[in-house]
mmCIF file of C-alpha atoms and ligand atoms in Angstrom:
data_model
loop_
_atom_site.group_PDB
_atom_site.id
_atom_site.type_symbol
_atom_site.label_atom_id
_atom_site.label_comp_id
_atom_site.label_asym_id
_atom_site.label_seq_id
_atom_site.Cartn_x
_atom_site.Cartn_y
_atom_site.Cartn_z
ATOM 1 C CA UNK A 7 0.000 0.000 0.000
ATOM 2 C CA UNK A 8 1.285 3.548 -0.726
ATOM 3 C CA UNK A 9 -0.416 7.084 -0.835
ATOM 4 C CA UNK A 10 -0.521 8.290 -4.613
ATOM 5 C CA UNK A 11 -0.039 11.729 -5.594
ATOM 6 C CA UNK A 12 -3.199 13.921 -5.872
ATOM 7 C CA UNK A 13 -4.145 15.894 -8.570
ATOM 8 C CA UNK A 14 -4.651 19.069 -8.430
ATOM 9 C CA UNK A 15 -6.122 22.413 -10.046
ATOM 10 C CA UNK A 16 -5.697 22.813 -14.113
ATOM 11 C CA UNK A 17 -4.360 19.451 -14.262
ATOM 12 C CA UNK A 18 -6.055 17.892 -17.278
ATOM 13 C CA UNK A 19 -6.584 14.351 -16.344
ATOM 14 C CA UNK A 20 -9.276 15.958 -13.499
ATOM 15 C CA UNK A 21 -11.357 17.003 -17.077
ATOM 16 C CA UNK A 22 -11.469 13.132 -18.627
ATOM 17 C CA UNK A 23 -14.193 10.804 -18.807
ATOM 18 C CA UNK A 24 -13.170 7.890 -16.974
ATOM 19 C CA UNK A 25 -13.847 3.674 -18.533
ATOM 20 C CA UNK A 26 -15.830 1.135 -16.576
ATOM 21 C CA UNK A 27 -13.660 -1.322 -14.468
ATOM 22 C CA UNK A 28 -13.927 -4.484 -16.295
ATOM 23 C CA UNK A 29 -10.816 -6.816 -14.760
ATOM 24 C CA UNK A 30 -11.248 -7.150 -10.732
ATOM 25 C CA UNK A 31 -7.714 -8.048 -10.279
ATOM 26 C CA UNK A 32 -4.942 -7.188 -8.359
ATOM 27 C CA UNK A 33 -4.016 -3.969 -9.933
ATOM 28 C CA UNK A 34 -7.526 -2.782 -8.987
ATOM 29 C CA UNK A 35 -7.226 -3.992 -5.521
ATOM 30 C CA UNK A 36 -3.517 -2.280 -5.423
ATOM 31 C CA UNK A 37 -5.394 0.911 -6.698
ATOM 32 C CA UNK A 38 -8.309 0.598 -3.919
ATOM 33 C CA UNK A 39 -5.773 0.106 -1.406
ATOM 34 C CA UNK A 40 -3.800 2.864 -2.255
ATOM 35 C CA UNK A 41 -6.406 5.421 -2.380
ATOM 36 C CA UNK A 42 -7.857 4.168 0.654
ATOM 37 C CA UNK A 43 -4.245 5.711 2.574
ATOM 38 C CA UNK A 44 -4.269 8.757 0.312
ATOM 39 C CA UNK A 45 -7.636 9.380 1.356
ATOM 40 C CA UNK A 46 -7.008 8.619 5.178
ATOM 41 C CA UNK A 47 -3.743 10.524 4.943
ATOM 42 C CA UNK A 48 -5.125 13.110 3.380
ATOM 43 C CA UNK A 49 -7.971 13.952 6.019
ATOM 44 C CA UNK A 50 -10.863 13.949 2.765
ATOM 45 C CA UNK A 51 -14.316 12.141 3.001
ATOM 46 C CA UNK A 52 -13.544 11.152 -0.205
ATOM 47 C CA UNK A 53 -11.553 10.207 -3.797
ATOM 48 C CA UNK A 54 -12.231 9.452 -7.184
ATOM 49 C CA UNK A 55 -9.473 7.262 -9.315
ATOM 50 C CA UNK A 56 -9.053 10.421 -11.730
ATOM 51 C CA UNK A 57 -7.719 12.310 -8.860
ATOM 52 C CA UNK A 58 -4.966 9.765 -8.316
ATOM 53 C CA UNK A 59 -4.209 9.784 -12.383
ATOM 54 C CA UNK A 60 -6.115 7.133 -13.385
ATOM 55 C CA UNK A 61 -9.304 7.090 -15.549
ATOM 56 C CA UNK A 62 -11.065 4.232 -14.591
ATOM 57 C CA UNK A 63 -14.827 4.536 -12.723
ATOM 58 C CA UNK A 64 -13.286 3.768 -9.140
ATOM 59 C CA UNK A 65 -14.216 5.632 -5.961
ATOM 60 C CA UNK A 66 -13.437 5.552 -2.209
ATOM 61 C CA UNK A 67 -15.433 7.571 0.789
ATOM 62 C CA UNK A 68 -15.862 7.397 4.257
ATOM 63 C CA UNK A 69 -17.681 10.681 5.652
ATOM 64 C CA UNK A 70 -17.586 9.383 9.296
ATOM 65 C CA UNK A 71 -15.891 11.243 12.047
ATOM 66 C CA UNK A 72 -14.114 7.999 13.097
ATOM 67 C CA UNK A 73 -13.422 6.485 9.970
ATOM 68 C CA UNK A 74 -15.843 3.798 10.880
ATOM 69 C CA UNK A 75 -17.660 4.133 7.053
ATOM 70 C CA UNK A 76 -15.376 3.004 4.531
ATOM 71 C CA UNK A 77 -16.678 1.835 1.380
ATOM 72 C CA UNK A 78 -15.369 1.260 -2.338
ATOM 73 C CA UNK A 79 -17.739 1.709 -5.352
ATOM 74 C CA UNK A 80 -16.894 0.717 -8.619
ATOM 75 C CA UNK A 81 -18.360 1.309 -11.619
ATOM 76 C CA UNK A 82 -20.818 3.229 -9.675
ATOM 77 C CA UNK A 83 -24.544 4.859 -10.491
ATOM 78 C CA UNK A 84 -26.900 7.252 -9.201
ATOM 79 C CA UNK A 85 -30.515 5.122 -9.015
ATOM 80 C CA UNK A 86 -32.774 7.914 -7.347
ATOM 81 C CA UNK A 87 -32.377 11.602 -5.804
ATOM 82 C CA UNK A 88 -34.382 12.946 -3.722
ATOM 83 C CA UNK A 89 -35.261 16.707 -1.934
ATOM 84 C CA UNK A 90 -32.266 19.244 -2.148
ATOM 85 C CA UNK A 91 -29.310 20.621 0.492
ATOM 86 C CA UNK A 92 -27.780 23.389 -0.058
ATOM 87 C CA UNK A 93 -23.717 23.872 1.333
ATOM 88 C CA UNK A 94 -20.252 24.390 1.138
ATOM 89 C CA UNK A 95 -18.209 22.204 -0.155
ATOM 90 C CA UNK A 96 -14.389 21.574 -1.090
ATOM 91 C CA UNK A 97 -11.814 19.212 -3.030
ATOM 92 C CA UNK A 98 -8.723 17.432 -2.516
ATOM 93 C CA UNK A 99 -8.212 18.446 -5.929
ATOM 94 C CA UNK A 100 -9.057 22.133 -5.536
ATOM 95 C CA UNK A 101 -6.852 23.130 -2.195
ATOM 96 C CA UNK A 102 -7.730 25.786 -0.199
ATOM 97 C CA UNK A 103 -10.905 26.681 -2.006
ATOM 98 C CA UNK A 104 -14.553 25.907 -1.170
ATOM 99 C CA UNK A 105 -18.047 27.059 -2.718
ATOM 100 C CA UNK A 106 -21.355 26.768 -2.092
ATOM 101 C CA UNK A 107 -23.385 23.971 -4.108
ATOM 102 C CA UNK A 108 -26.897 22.566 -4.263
ATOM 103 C CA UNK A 109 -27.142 19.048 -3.834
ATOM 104 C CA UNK A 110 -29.899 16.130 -3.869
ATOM 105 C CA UNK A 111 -30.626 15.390 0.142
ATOM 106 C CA UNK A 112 -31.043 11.682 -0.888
ATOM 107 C CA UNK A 113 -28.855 9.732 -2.795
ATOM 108 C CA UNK A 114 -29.287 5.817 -3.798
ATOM 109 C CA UNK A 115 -26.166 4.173 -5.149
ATOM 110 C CA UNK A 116 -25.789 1.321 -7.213
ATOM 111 C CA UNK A 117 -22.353 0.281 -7.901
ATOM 112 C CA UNK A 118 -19.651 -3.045 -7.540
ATOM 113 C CA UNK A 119 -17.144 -4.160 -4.443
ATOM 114 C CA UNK A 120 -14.066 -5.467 -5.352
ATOM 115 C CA UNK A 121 -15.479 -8.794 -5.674
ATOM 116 C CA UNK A 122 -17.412 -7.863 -8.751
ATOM 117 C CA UNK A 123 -20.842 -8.417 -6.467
ATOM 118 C CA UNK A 124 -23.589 -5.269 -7.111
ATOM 119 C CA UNK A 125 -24.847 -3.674 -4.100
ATOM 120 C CA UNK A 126 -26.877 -0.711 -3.088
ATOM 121 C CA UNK A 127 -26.253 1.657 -0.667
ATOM 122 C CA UNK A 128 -28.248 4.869 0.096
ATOM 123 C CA UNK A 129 -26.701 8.150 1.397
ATOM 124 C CA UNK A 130 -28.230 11.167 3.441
ATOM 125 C CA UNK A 131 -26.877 14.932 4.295
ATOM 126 C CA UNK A 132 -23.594 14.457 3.987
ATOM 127 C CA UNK A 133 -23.195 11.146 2.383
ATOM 128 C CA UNK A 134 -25.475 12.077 -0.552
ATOM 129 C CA UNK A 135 -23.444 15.216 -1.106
ATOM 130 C CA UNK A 136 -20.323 12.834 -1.286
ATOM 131 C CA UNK A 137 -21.694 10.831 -3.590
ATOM 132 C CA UNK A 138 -22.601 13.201 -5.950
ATOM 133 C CA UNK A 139 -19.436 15.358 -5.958
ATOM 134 C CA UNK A 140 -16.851 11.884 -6.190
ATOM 135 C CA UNK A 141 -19.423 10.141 -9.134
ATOM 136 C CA UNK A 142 -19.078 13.400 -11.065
ATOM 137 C CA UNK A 143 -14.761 13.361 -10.638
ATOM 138 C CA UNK A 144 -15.508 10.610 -13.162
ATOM 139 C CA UNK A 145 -16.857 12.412 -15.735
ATOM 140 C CA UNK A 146 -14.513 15.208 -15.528
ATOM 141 C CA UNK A 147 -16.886 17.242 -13.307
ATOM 142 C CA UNK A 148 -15.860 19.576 -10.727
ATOM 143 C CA UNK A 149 -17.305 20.943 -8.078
ATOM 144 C CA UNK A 150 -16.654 24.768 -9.096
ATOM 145 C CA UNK A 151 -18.736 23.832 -12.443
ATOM 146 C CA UNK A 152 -22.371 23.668 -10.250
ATOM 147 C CA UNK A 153 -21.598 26.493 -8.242
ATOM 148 C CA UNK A 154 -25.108 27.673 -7.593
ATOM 149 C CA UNK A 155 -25.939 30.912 -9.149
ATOM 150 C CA UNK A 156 -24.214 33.943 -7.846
ATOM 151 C CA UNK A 157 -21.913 32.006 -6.079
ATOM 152 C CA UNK A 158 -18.041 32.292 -6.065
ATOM 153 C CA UNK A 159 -15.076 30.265 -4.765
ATOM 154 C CA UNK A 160 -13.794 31.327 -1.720
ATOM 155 C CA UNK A 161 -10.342 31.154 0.015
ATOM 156 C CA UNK A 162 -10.682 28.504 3.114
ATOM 157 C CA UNK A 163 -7.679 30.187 4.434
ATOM 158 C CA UNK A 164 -9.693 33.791 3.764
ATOM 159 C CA UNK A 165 -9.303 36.217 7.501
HETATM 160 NI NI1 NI B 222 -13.332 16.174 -5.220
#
């Protein structure tokens, strides 16, 4: 296991379309495992593959306070939204920068473990926000794209 290097601002890999996982072998699992420290050691709630350089439709969140909510979706889909939240909301990819984004409050997730097996999993607040901002890292969609209207990015670090 190893942390990877995160991508970050203008780099153009961030903008790609990412392919469907189609081999569950060990250079997925080495990938999974690897962005599972990068996102630990990096203090995020989540990652998408494209922000470790690679294009393929992997993701890896846990929003908990205690890191007691890991989970690993590939190939993952959106299968129903529901009601809105509106909040800030940052990137490992944009440092230092957050903005203020309208989100489903519901989110129901279809996607594969690292077995290859399909299961569902359903996200609230948080969680729904999460999945919504790391599915979109693999279509080359940022976060500062669905600013909602009128809104700006602002400094984190801002006095
Ligand atoms: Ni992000």
């Amino acid at each position: 296991m190893a942390i990877r290097n995160i991508r970050v601002d203008d780099d153009p890999i961030l903008r790609k379309t990412s392919r469907p996982v189609t081999d569950f072998n060990e250079r997925l699992f080495d990938l999974l495992d690897d962005m599972k420290d990068t996102l630990y050691k990096s203090g995020g709630v989540g990652l998408g593959a494209p922000q470790v350089g690679v294009l393929r439709r992997v993701v890896v969140m846990d929003v908990s306070e205690d890191r007691s909510d890991y989970i690993e979706l590939i190939n993952p889909e959106i299968t129903s939204i529901e009601g809105s939240q509106t909040g800030s909301e940052g990137c490992l990819s944009l440092p230092g920068l957050c903005g203020t984004v309208t989100r489903p409050m519901v989110v129901k997730v279809k996607a594969q473990n690292r077995e290859g097996k399909w299961c569902l999993y359903k996200g609230e607040g948080l969680k729904a926000r999460c999945f919504c901002h790391e599915l979109d890292h693999l279509d080359g969609i940022l976060y500062k794209d669905k600013l909602d209207e009128g809104e700006c990015l602002y400094r984190t670090d801002a006095e």
